[in-house]
mmCIF file of C-alpha atoms and ligand atoms in Angstrom:
data_model
loop_
_atom_site.group_PDB
_atom_site.id
_atom_site.type_symbol
_atom_site.label_atom_id
_atom_site.label_comp_id
_atom_site.label_asym_id
_atom_site.label_seq_id
_atom_site.Cartn_x
_atom_site.Cartn_y
_atom_site.Cartn_z
ATOM 1 C CA MET A 17 -153.181 64.338 58.149
ATOM 2 C CA ILE A 18 -156.468 62.770 59.233
ATOM 3 C CA THR A 19 -158.377 60.812 56.555
ATOM 4 C CA THR A 20 -162.032 59.756 56.401
ATOM 5 C CA THR A 21 -160.870 56.124 56.160
ATOM 6 C CA GLN A 22 -159.051 56.441 59.490
ATOM 7 C CA ILE A 23 -162.206 57.857 61.054
ATOM 8 C CA GLU A 24 -164.337 55.087 59.590
ATOM 9 C CA MET A 25 -161.942 52.458 60.874
ATOM 10 C CA ALA A 26 -161.846 53.994 64.352
ATOM 11 C CA LEU A 27 -165.654 54.111 64.468
ATOM 12 C CA GLY A 28 -165.672 50.448 63.426
ATOM 13 C CA HIS A 29 -164.411 49.777 66.957
ATOM 14 C CA VAL A 30 -167.408 51.447 68.595
ATOM 15 C CA ASN A 31 -170.325 49.143 69.297
ATOM 16 C CA ASP A 32 -173.992 49.900 69.768
ATOM 17 C CA PRO A 33 -174.281 48.852 73.436
ATOM 18 C CA ASP A 34 -177.653 47.192 72.861
ATOM 19 C CA LEU A 35 -176.934 45.328 69.639
ATOM 20 C CA GLY A 36 -173.286 44.514 70.314
ATOM 21 C CA ARG A 37 -172.358 45.284 66.687
ATOM 22 C CA SER A 38 -170.272 48.161 65.408
ATOM 23 C CA LEU A 39 -171.880 51.457 64.449
ATOM 24 C CA THR A 40 -170.359 51.261 60.968
ATOM 25 C CA GLU A 41 -171.652 47.737 60.432
ATOM 26 C CA LEU A 42 -175.122 48.864 61.516
ATOM 27 C CA GLY A 43 -175.008 51.748 59.002
ATOM 28 C CA MET A 44 -175.302 54.342 61.780
ATOM 29 C CA ILE A 45 -172.395 56.502 60.608
ATOM 30 C CA GLU A 46 -172.850 58.785 57.604
ATOM 31 C CA ASN A 47 -171.316 61.885 56.011
ATOM 32 C CA ILE A 48 -167.838 61.708 57.487
ATOM 33 C CA LYS A 49 -166.020 64.978 56.737
ATOM 34 C CA VAL A 50 -162.482 65.949 57.642
ATOM 35 C CA ASP A 51 -160.983 69.426 57.482
ATOM 36 C CA GLY A 52 -157.533 69.610 59.068
ATOM 37 C CA LYS A 53 -158.085 68.589 62.699
ATOM 38 C CA LYS A 54 -161.858 69.065 62.417
ATOM 39 C CA VAL A 55 -163.860 65.878 62.046
ATOM 40 C CA SER A 56 -167.613 65.709 61.651
ATOM 41 C CA PHE A 57 -170.120 62.973 60.892
ATOM 42 C CA ASP A 58 -173.764 62.022 61.361
ATOM 43 C CA LEU A 59 -174.713 59.440 63.972
ATOM 44 C CA VAL A 60 -177.994 58.004 62.715
ATOM 45 C CA LEU A 61 -180.186 56.763 65.559
ATOM 46 C CA THR A 62 -183.349 54.705 65.264
ATOM 47 C CA THR A 63 -185.149 57.228 67.481
ATOM 48 C CA PRO A 64 -184.207 60.775 68.590
ATOM 49 C CA ALA A 65 -184.898 59.679 72.171
ATOM 50 C CA CYS A 66 -182.311 56.876 72.016
ATOM 51 C CA PRO A 67 -181.127 56.461 75.625
ATOM 52 C CA MET A 68 -177.690 55.372 74.434
ATOM 53 C CA LYS A 69 -176.908 58.456 72.321
ATOM 54 C CA LYS A 70 -174.658 60.137 74.893
ATOM 55 C CA ARG A 71 -172.710 56.962 75.541
ATOM 56 C CA MET A 72 -172.278 56.216 71.834
ATOM 57 C CA SER A 73 -171.162 59.801 71.099
ATOM 58 C CA ASP A 74 -168.622 59.677 73.940
ATOM 59 C CA ASP A 75 -167.344 56.315 72.708
ATOM 60 C CA CYS A 76 -166.942 57.728 69.175
ATOM 61 C CA VAL A 77 -164.909 60.704 70.419
ATOM 62 C CA ALA A 78 -162.779 58.425 72.595
ATOM 63 C CA ALA A 79 -162.127 56.026 69.698
ATOM 64 C CA ILE A 80 -161.058 58.864 67.387
ATOM 65 C CA HIS A 81 -158.765 60.379 70.033
ATOM 66 C CA GLU A 82 -157.259 57.045 70.867
ATOM 67 C CA LEU A 83 -156.879 55.542 67.407
ATOM 68 C CA VAL A 84 -156.484 58.539 65.090
ATOM 69 C CA ASP A 85 -155.471 61.842 66.643
ATOM 70 C CA ARG A 86 -155.542 63.036 70.263
ATOM 71 C CA GLU A 87 -156.159 66.613 69.121
ATOM 72 C CA ALA A 88 -158.993 65.987 66.676
ATOM 73 C CA GLU A 89 -162.007 68.275 67.193
ATOM 74 C CA VAL A 90 -164.981 65.976 66.816
ATOM 75 C CA GLU A 91 -168.441 67.234 65.918
ATOM 76 C CA ILE A 92 -171.234 64.665 65.931
ATOM 77 C CA ASN A 93 -174.595 65.486 64.362
ATOM 78 C CA LEU A 94 -177.273 63.334 65.921
ATOM 79 C CA THR A 95 -179.982 62.452 63.448
ATOM 80 C CA SER A 96 -182.593 59.748 63.266
ATOM 81 C CA ARG A 97 -184.339 57.967 60.447
ATOM 82 C CA PRO A 98 -188.001 58.947 60.209
ATOM 83 C CA GLN A 99 -189.065 55.323 59.690
ATOM 84 C CA PRO A 100 -187.778 52.732 62.115
ATOM 85 C CA ASP A 101 -186.229 49.823 60.241
ATOM 86 C CA PRO A 102 -188.863 47.041 60.208
ATOM 87 C CA LYS A 103 -186.096 44.467 60.434
ATOM 88 C CA GLU A 104 -184.673 46.031 63.570
ATOM 89 C CA GLU A 105 -186.720 43.803 65.821
ATOM 90 C CA LEU A 106 -185.469 40.667 64.111
ATOM 91 C CA ARG A 107 -181.898 41.911 64.143
ATOM 92 C CA GLU A 108 -182.260 42.646 67.825
ATOM 93 C CA ALA A 109 -183.534 39.143 68.477
ATOM 94 C CA PHE A 110 -180.676 37.718 66.508
ATOM 95 C CA LYS A 111 -177.924 39.769 68.024
ATOM 96 C CA GLN A 112 -176.547 36.726 69.759
ATOM 97 C CA VAL A 113 -176.148 34.808 66.504
ATOM 98 C CA HIS A 114 -173.072 36.154 64.796
ATOM 99 C CA ASN A 115 -173.133 34.388 61.455
ATOM 100 C CA THR A 116 -176.168 32.925 59.696
ATOM 101 C CA ILE A 117 -175.619 30.480 56.850
ATOM 102 C CA VAL A 118 -178.475 29.136 54.760
ATOM 103 C CA VAL A 119 -178.196 25.656 53.237
ATOM 104 C CA ALA A 120 -180.350 25.528 50.116
ATOM 105 C CA SER A 121 -181.169 23.089 47.339
ATOM 106 C CA GLY A 122 -183.344 23.045 44.252
ATOM 107 C CA LYS A 123 -185.234 19.914 45.245
ATOM 108 C CA GLY A 124 -185.603 17.435 48.085
ATOM 109 C CA GLY A 125 -183.664 14.264 48.651
ATOM 110 C CA VAL A 126 -180.295 15.600 47.520
ATOM 111 C CA GLY A 127 -178.785 15.376 51.003
ATOM 112 C CA LYS A 128 -179.351 18.953 52.154
ATOM 113 C CA SER A 129 -180.112 17.887 55.721
ATOM 114 C CA PHE A 130 -177.077 15.623 55.743
ATOM 115 C CA VAL A 131 -174.847 18.455 54.517
ATOM 116 C CA THR A 132 -176.388 20.914 57.025
ATOM 117 C CA SER A 133 -175.727 18.466 59.863
ATOM 118 C CA MET A 134 -172.188 17.786 58.678
ATOM 119 C CA LEU A 135 -171.342 21.493 58.274
ATOM 120 C CA ALA A 136 -172.527 22.026 61.845
ATOM 121 C CA VAL A 137 -170.490 19.098 63.156
ATOM 122 C CA LEU A 138 -167.320 20.214 61.349
ATOM 123 C CA ALA A 139 -167.752 23.816 62.550
ATOM 124 C CA GLU A 140 -168.294 22.575 66.123
ATOM 125 C CA ARG A 141 -165.110 20.490 65.834
ATOM 126 C CA LYS A 142 -163.285 23.693 64.910
ATOM 127 C CA GLY A 143 -164.321 25.090 68.269
ATOM 128 C CA ARG A 144 -167.198 27.288 67.063
ATOM 129 C CA ARG A 145 -170.458 27.552 68.995
ATOM 130 C CA VAL A 146 -173.015 26.181 66.563
ATOM 131 C CA ALA A 147 -176.782 26.058 66.095
ATOM 132 C CA ILE A 148 -179.086 24.584 63.474
ATOM 133 C CA LEU A 149 -182.462 26.030 62.583
ATOM 134 C CA ASP A 150 -184.422 23.369 60.740
ATOM 135 C CA ALA A 151 -186.853 25.243 58.525
ATOM 136 C CA ASP A 152 -187.692 22.200 56.405
ATOM 137 C CA ILE A 153 -190.788 20.532 57.706
ATOM 138 C CA THR A 154 -190.924 17.818 55.079
ATOM 139 C CA GLY A 155 -189.122 15.396 57.374
ATOM 140 C CA PRO A 156 -187.672 15.270 60.871
ATOM 141 C CA SER A 157 -184.165 14.634 59.509
ATOM 142 C CA ILE A 158 -182.226 17.067 61.683
ATOM 143 C CA PRO A 159 -183.589 16.093 65.138
ATOM 144 C CA LYS A 160 -183.233 12.467 64.101
ATOM 145 C CA ALA A 161 -179.644 12.866 62.877
ATOM 146 C CA PHE A 162 -178.678 14.276 66.293
ATOM 147 C CA ASN A 163 -180.845 11.842 68.239
ATOM 148 C CA LEU A 164 -183.019 14.588 69.684
ATOM 149 C CA ALA A 165 -186.450 13.322 70.504
ATOM 150 C CA CYS A 166 -187.503 15.681 73.266
ATOM 151 C CA GLY A 167 -189.486 18.821 72.602
ATOM 152 C CA ALA A 168 -188.246 22.283 73.427
ATOM 153 C CA TYR A 169 -188.491 23.819 76.905
ATOM 154 C CA GLN A 170 -189.657 27.286 77.704
ATOM 155 C CA ASP A 171 -188.779 29.689 80.519
ATOM 156 C CA GLU A 172 -189.145 33.447 80.973
ATOM 157 C CA ARG A 173 -186.386 34.112 78.410
ATOM 158 C CA GLY A 174 -188.162 32.231 75.636
ATOM 159 C CA ILE A 175 -187.992 28.795 74.022
ATOM 160 C CA LEU A 176 -184.814 26.921 74.915
ATOM 161 C CA PRO A 177 -183.423 24.831 72.070
ATOM 162 C CA PRO A 178 -182.375 21.259 72.860
ATOM 163 C CA CYS A 179 -178.663 20.496 72.594
ATOM 164 C CA SER A 180 -176.874 17.611 70.879
ATOM 165 C CA ASN A 181 -174.141 15.532 72.544
ATOM 166 C CA MET A 182 -171.458 17.865 71.211
ATOM 167 C CA GLY A 183 -173.435 20.939 72.229
ATOM 168 C CA ILE A 184 -175.055 21.945 68.935
ATOM 169 C CA LYS A 185 -178.314 23.801 69.578
ATOM 170 C CA VAL A 186 -181.172 22.605 67.400
ATOM 171 C CA MET A 187 -184.555 24.137 66.784
ATOM 172 C CA SER A 188 -186.991 22.462 64.475
ATOM 173 C CA LEU A 189 -190.696 22.516 63.801
ATOM 174 C CA ASN A 190 -190.394 18.767 64.020
ATOM 175 C CA LEU A 191 -189.490 19.058 67.706
ATOM 176 C CA LEU A 192 -192.734 20.856 68.411
ATOM 177 C CA VAL A 193 -195.136 18.419 66.787
ATOM 178 C CA LYS A 194 -196.389 15.557 68.923
ATOM 179 C CA ASP A 195 -195.841 12.736 66.476
ATOM 180 C CA PRO A 196 -192.930 13.229 64.084
ATOM 181 C CA ALA A 197 -194.484 10.723 61.679
ATOM 182 C CA GLU A 198 -197.595 12.856 61.296
ATOM 183 C CA PRO A 199 -197.488 15.283 58.365
ATOM 184 C CA VAL A 200 -197.466 18.981 59.203
ATOM 185 C CA VAL A 201 -200.406 20.266 57.210
ATOM 186 C CA TRP A 202 -199.627 23.952 57.283
ATOM 187 C CA ARG A 203 -199.619 26.300 54.343
ATOM 188 C CA GLY A 204 -196.483 28.144 53.268
ATOM 189 C CA PRO A 205 -197.198 31.488 54.974
ATOM 190 C CA VAL A 206 -197.958 29.753 58.284
ATOM 191 C CA ILE A 207 -194.702 27.845 58.131
ATOM 192 C CA ALA A 208 -192.874 31.018 57.158
ATOM 193 C CA GLY A 209 -194.396 32.718 60.221
ATOM 194 C CA ALA A 210 -193.301 29.860 62.467
ATOM 195 C CA VAL A 211 -189.763 30.003 61.106
ATOM 196 C CA LYS A 212 -189.641 33.743 61.766
ATOM 197 C CA GLN A 213 -190.777 33.072 65.311
ATOM 198 C CA PHE A 214 -187.769 30.854 65.820
ATOM 199 C CA TRP A 215 -185.746 34.045 65.553
ATOM 200 C CA THR A 216 -187.752 36.119 67.910
ATOM 201 C CA ASP A 217 -188.853 33.594 70.520
ATOM 202 C CA VAL A 218 -185.980 31.139 70.753
ATOM 203 C CA CYS A 219 -183.288 31.940 73.255
ATOM 204 C CA TRP A 220 -180.171 31.191 71.185
ATOM 205 C CA GLU A 221 -177.667 32.909 73.474
ATOM 206 C CA ASP A 222 -174.121 33.087 72.141
ATOM 207 C CA VAL A 223 -173.870 31.326 68.781
ATOM 208 C CA ASP A 224 -170.932 31.850 66.400
ATOM 209 C CA VAL A 225 -172.601 30.264 63.414
ATOM 210 C CA MET A 226 -176.140 29.127 62.721
ATOM 211 C CA PHE A 227 -176.985 26.862 59.804
ATOM 212 C CA VAL A 228 -180.510 27.091 58.426
ATOM 213 C CA ASP A 229 -181.777 23.911 56.731
ATOM 214 C CA MET A 230 -184.014 25.553 54.177
ATOM 215 C CA PRO A 231 -186.939 23.853 52.432
ATOM 216 C CA PRO A 232 -186.034 22.944 48.844
ATOM 217 C CA GLY A 233 -186.951 25.247 45.979
ATOM 218 C CA THR A 234 -187.695 28.936 45.800
ATOM 219 C CA GLY A 235 -191.128 29.212 47.452
ATOM 220 C CA ASP A 236 -192.655 31.111 50.393
ATOM 221 C CA VAL A 237 -190.425 29.867 53.174
ATOM 222 C CA PRO A 238 -187.065 30.372 51.408
ATOM 223 C CA LEU A 239 -188.192 33.846 50.391
ATOM 224 C CA THR A 240 -189.178 34.701 53.977
ATOM 225 C CA VAL A 241 -185.869 33.411 55.286
ATOM 226 C CA PHE A 242 -183.940 35.560 52.812
ATOM 227 C CA GLN A 243 -186.057 38.635 53.409
ATOM 228 C CA SER A 244 -186.339 38.604 57.151
ATOM 229 C CA LEU A 245 -183.238 36.952 58.562
ATOM 230 C CA PRO A 246 -179.805 38.516 58.589
ATOM 231 C CA VAL A 247 -178.399 35.883 56.198
ATOM 232 C CA ASP A 248 -174.626 36.162 55.804
ATOM 233 C CA GLY A 249 -174.103 33.485 53.161
ATOM 234 C CA VAL A 250 -175.554 30.524 51.309
ATOM 235 C CA VAL A 251 -174.293 26.998 50.688
ATOM 236 C CA VAL A 252 -176.020 25.273 47.767
ATOM 237 C CA VAL A 253 -176.330 21.487 47.741
ATOM 238 C CA ALA A 254 -177.155 19.576 44.568
ATOM 239 C CA SER A 255 -177.176 16.074 43.214
ATOM 240 C CA PRO A 256 -175.204 15.299 40.036
ATOM 241 C CA GLN A 257 -178.427 15.099 37.987
ATOM 242 C CA GLU A 258 -179.527 18.547 39.086
ATOM 243 C CA LEU A 259 -176.216 19.991 38.007
ATOM 244 C CA VAL A 260 -176.997 18.899 34.450
ATOM 245 C CA GLY A 261 -180.300 20.762 34.421
ATOM 246 C CA LEU A 262 -181.220 24.251 35.517
ATOM 247 C CA ILE A 263 -182.681 23.443 38.932
ATOM 248 C CA VAL A 264 -179.566 24.244 40.891
ATOM 249 C CA GLU A 265 -179.069 27.510 39.042
ATOM 250 C CA LYS A 266 -182.490 28.644 40.257
ATOM 251 C CA SER A 267 -181.256 28.321 43.843
ATOM 252 C CA ILE A 268 -178.045 30.148 43.020
ATOM 253 C CA LYS A 269 -179.939 32.908 41.196
ATOM 254 C CA MET A 270 -182.350 33.327 44.092
ATOM 255 C CA ALA A 271 -179.404 33.921 46.429
ATOM 256 C CA GLU A 272 -177.909 36.355 43.920
ATOM 257 C CA MET A 273 -181.207 38.228 43.576
ATOM 258 C CA MET A 274 -181.417 38.539 47.350
ATOM 259 C CA LYS A 275 -177.836 39.886 47.243
ATOM 260 C CA LYS A 276 -176.492 37.021 49.343
ATOM 261 C CA LYS A 277 -173.109 35.483 48.675
ATOM 262 C CA VAL A 278 -172.985 31.828 47.685
ATOM 263 C CA LEU A 279 -170.099 30.615 49.830
ATOM 264 C CA GLY A 280 -169.843 27.139 48.394
ATOM 265 C CA LEU A 281 -171.382 24.557 46.102
ATOM 266 C CA VAL A 282 -171.666 20.931 47.222
ATOM 267 C CA GLU A 283 -172.285 18.087 44.815
ATOM 268 C CA ASN A 284 -173.591 15.296 47.017
ATOM 269 C CA MET A 285 -173.730 11.614 46.042
ATOM 270 C CA SER A 286 -171.257 12.593 43.348
ATOM 271 C CA TYR A 287 -169.414 9.302 42.935
ATOM 272 C CA PHE A 288 -168.934 5.909 44.519
ATOM 273 C CA GLN A 289 -165.618 4.636 45.714
ATOM 274 C CA CYS A 290 -165.415 0.838 45.857
ATOM 275 C CA PRO A 291 -164.551 -0.158 49.426
ATOM 276 C CA ASP A 292 -162.744 -3.285 48.158
ATOM 277 C CA CYS A 293 -160.560 -2.041 45.314
ATOM 278 C CA GLY A 294 -160.690 1.740 45.903
ATOM 279 C CA THR A 295 -161.729 2.487 42.297
ATOM 280 C CA ARG A 296 -163.783 5.653 41.931
ATOM 281 C CA HIS A 297 -166.919 5.338 39.802
ATOM 282 C CA ASP A 298 -168.639 8.438 38.433
ATOM 283 C CA VAL A 299 -172.045 6.778 38.587
ATOM 284 C CA PHE A 300 -173.831 9.746 37.031
ATOM 285 C CA GLY A 301 -171.229 10.566 34.397
ATOM 286 C CA LYS A 302 -168.918 13.546 34.267
ATOM 287 C CA SER A 303 -169.485 16.155 36.978
ATOM 288 C CA HIS A 304 -170.643 19.650 35.939
ATOM 289 C CA ILE A 305 -170.017 21.322 39.275
ATOM 290 C CA ASP A 306 -166.869 23.187 38.238
ATOM 291 C CA GLU A 307 -168.540 24.761 35.178
ATOM 292 C CA ILE A 308 -171.480 26.020 37.219
ATOM 293 C CA ALA A 309 -169.256 27.318 40.017
ATOM 294 C CA ALA A 310 -167.110 29.147 37.458
ATOM 295 C CA ARG A 311 -170.151 30.619 35.717
ATOM 296 C CA HIS A 312 -171.358 32.150 38.995
ATOM 297 C CA GLY A 313 -167.974 32.930 40.510
ATOM 298 C CA ILE A 314 -168.534 30.568 43.450
ATOM 299 C CA GLY A 315 -165.512 29.746 45.613
ATOM 300 C CA PRO A 316 -165.016 26.304 47.092
ATOM 301 C CA VAL A 317 -166.747 23.345 45.487
ATOM 302 C CA CYS A 318 -166.985 19.953 47.175
ATOM 303 C CA ARG A 319 -167.843 16.562 45.789
ATOM 304 C CA LEU A 320 -169.104 14.107 48.406
ATOM 305 C CA PRO A 321 -169.222 10.374 47.695
ATOM 306 C CA ILE A 322 -172.179 8.054 48.023
ATOM 307 C CA ASP A 323 -171.348 6.425 51.325
ATOM 308 C CA PRO A 324 -173.795 4.020 52.959
ATOM 309 C CA GLY A 325 -172.096 4.916 56.253
ATOM 310 C CA PHE A 326 -173.459 8.483 55.974
ATOM 311 C CA ALA A 327 -177.045 7.280 55.599
ATOM 312 C CA ALA A 328 -176.638 4.750 58.413
ATOM 313 C CA ALA A 329 -175.256 7.401 60.776
ATOM 314 C CA MET A 330 -178.089 9.821 59.904
ATOM 315 C CA ASP A 331 -180.641 7.087 60.595
ATOM 316 C CA ALA A 332 -178.993 6.037 63.853
ATOM 317 C CA GLY A 333 -178.814 9.577 65.250
ATOM 318 C CA ALA A 334 -175.027 9.407 65.119
ATOM 319 C CA VAL A 335 -174.113 12.095 62.591
ATOM 320 C CA GLU A 336 -171.679 13.541 65.123
ATOM 321 C CA THR A 337 -169.424 10.497 64.701
ATOM 322 C CA VAL A 338 -169.137 10.869 60.906
ATOM 323 C CA ASP A 339 -165.934 11.925 59.220
ATOM 324 C CA CYS A 340 -166.412 13.930 56.026
ATOM 325 C CA PRO A 341 -163.132 15.676 55.143
ATOM 326 C CA ASP A 342 -164.370 16.503 51.619
ATOM 327 C CA LEU A 343 -166.689 19.138 53.079
ATOM 328 C CA GLN A 344 -163.920 20.928 54.975
ATOM 329 C CA PRO A 345 -163.151 23.540 52.233
ATOM 330 C CA VAL A 346 -166.663 24.982 52.622
ATOM 331 C CA VAL A 347 -166.488 25.003 56.428
ATOM 332 C CA ASP A 348 -163.193 26.862 56.193
ATOM 333 C CA VAL A 349 -164.768 29.853 54.423
ATOM 334 C CA ILE A 350 -167.615 30.193 56.918
HETATM 335 N N1 ADP B 11 -173.527 11.191 50.377
HETATM 336 C C1 ADP B 11 -174.475 10.350 50.789
HETATM 337 N N2 ADP B 11 -174.281 9.017 50.733
HETATM 338 C C2 ADP B 11 -175.253 8.168 51.144
HETATM 339 N N3 ADP B 11 -176.440 8.541 51.624
HETATM 340 C C3 ADP B 11 -176.693 9.870 51.713
HETATM 341 C C4 ADP B 11 -175.724 10.825 51.300
HETATM 342 N N4 ADP B 11 -176.253 12.067 51.517
HETATM 343 C C5 ADP B 11 -177.489 11.862 52.022
HETATM 344 N N5 ADP B 11 -177.765 10.564 52.143
HETATM 345 C C6 ADP B 11 -179.024 9.945 52.592
HETATM 346 O O1 ADP B 11 -179.988 10.246 51.604
HETATM 347 C C7 ADP B 11 -181.258 10.531 52.181
HETATM 348 C C8 ADP B 11 -181.712 11.951 51.816
HETATM 349 O O2 ADP B 11 -180.843 12.883 52.400
HETATM 350 P P1 ADP B 11 -181.370 14.164 53.174
HETATM 351 O O3 ADP B 11 -180.175 14.836 53.784
HETATM 352 O O4 ADP B 11 -182.488 13.836 54.079
HETATM 353 O O5 ADP B 11 -181.890 14.995 51.908
HETATM 354 P P2 ADP B 11 -182.725 16.359 51.824
HETATM 355 O O6 ADP B 11 -182.587 17.058 53.115
HETATM 356 O O7 ADP B 11 -182.101 17.094 50.681
HETATM 357 O O8 ADP B 11 -184.127 15.968 51.497
HETATM 358 C C9 ADP B 11 -181.071 10.326 53.673
HETATM 359 O O9 ADP B 11 -181.423 9.036 54.019
HETATM 360 C C10 ADP B 11 -179.567 10.534 53.876
HETATM 361 O O10 ADP B 11 -179.079 9.851 55.000
HETATM 362 MG MG1 MG B 12 -184.044 17.458 54.577
#
């Protein structure tokens, strides 16, 4: 007997030839009905004139015959949504980035850029193709951490992001300003627009995972990132002091309101381990990270030590040489 689940799973193997993602993932399959050997469903196109409709229909029939039942009679109703999805253009531009992870914090100076850099380095070491989009213009931390001083190049495909030694692609507003020490005096909506342009105009090519270093807080730019990028998950970074107050919960709640999954919670500068005797000192008192993670049902939590070596490597443009095994549990769920 044929089931709707079998049909859905078979159609999960059919990709939109332009977007390279499955029709089910793109929400293009609706109303699957099965009656004996008769199978019908709607294929929802963005426009009735879609040049790929014949190919997609043929691929659907082939997938059902191959994976479910050779004798199934397949009827496909081609429909289209009256309004084109306004996010389609951005999705299209981002089709080559498979997984987008936002790194957020309630306030600045908690080590968000350090954690973003480290997540990227650890993911790259796992063999993933990695990119960083630095959306925080308050300081040129990311280009500096990877020793990238040059601006971006442009050819007919778009802006080409500079690459780190290990091959991490980096795009940052800070790479486009002439003097990184000069403040960028742009208002929120202008910055938000520039960040959006990094999606549409930067030629990312094949990237398995992109980390977005988000400005701290819950203002214009974070909101734009959540609303207009295909964000797959969020990692929240906090200092021990923030975990006592409510600041970090604002970041978590923003992700929840935007219906994005918080993949991990990182308490940075959590403790100090004496290099001479090995004793661990909880400089800021007892950690509250586990309570908060439990309250919001967040998976892996990490506590990173205060390590002068981290700061020195960030300053020297050598973050790719740093070892930070404590962060591995978060990288493993990305
Ligand atoms: N765990 C740590 N131990 C020591 N120094 C750190 C640690 N995490 C970050 N730093 C340093 O603290 C400063 C602020 O970190 P940064 O990542 O720029 O914060 P944010 O992006 O949240 O503003 C930087 O100089 C950075 O190198
Ligand atoms: Mg930063």
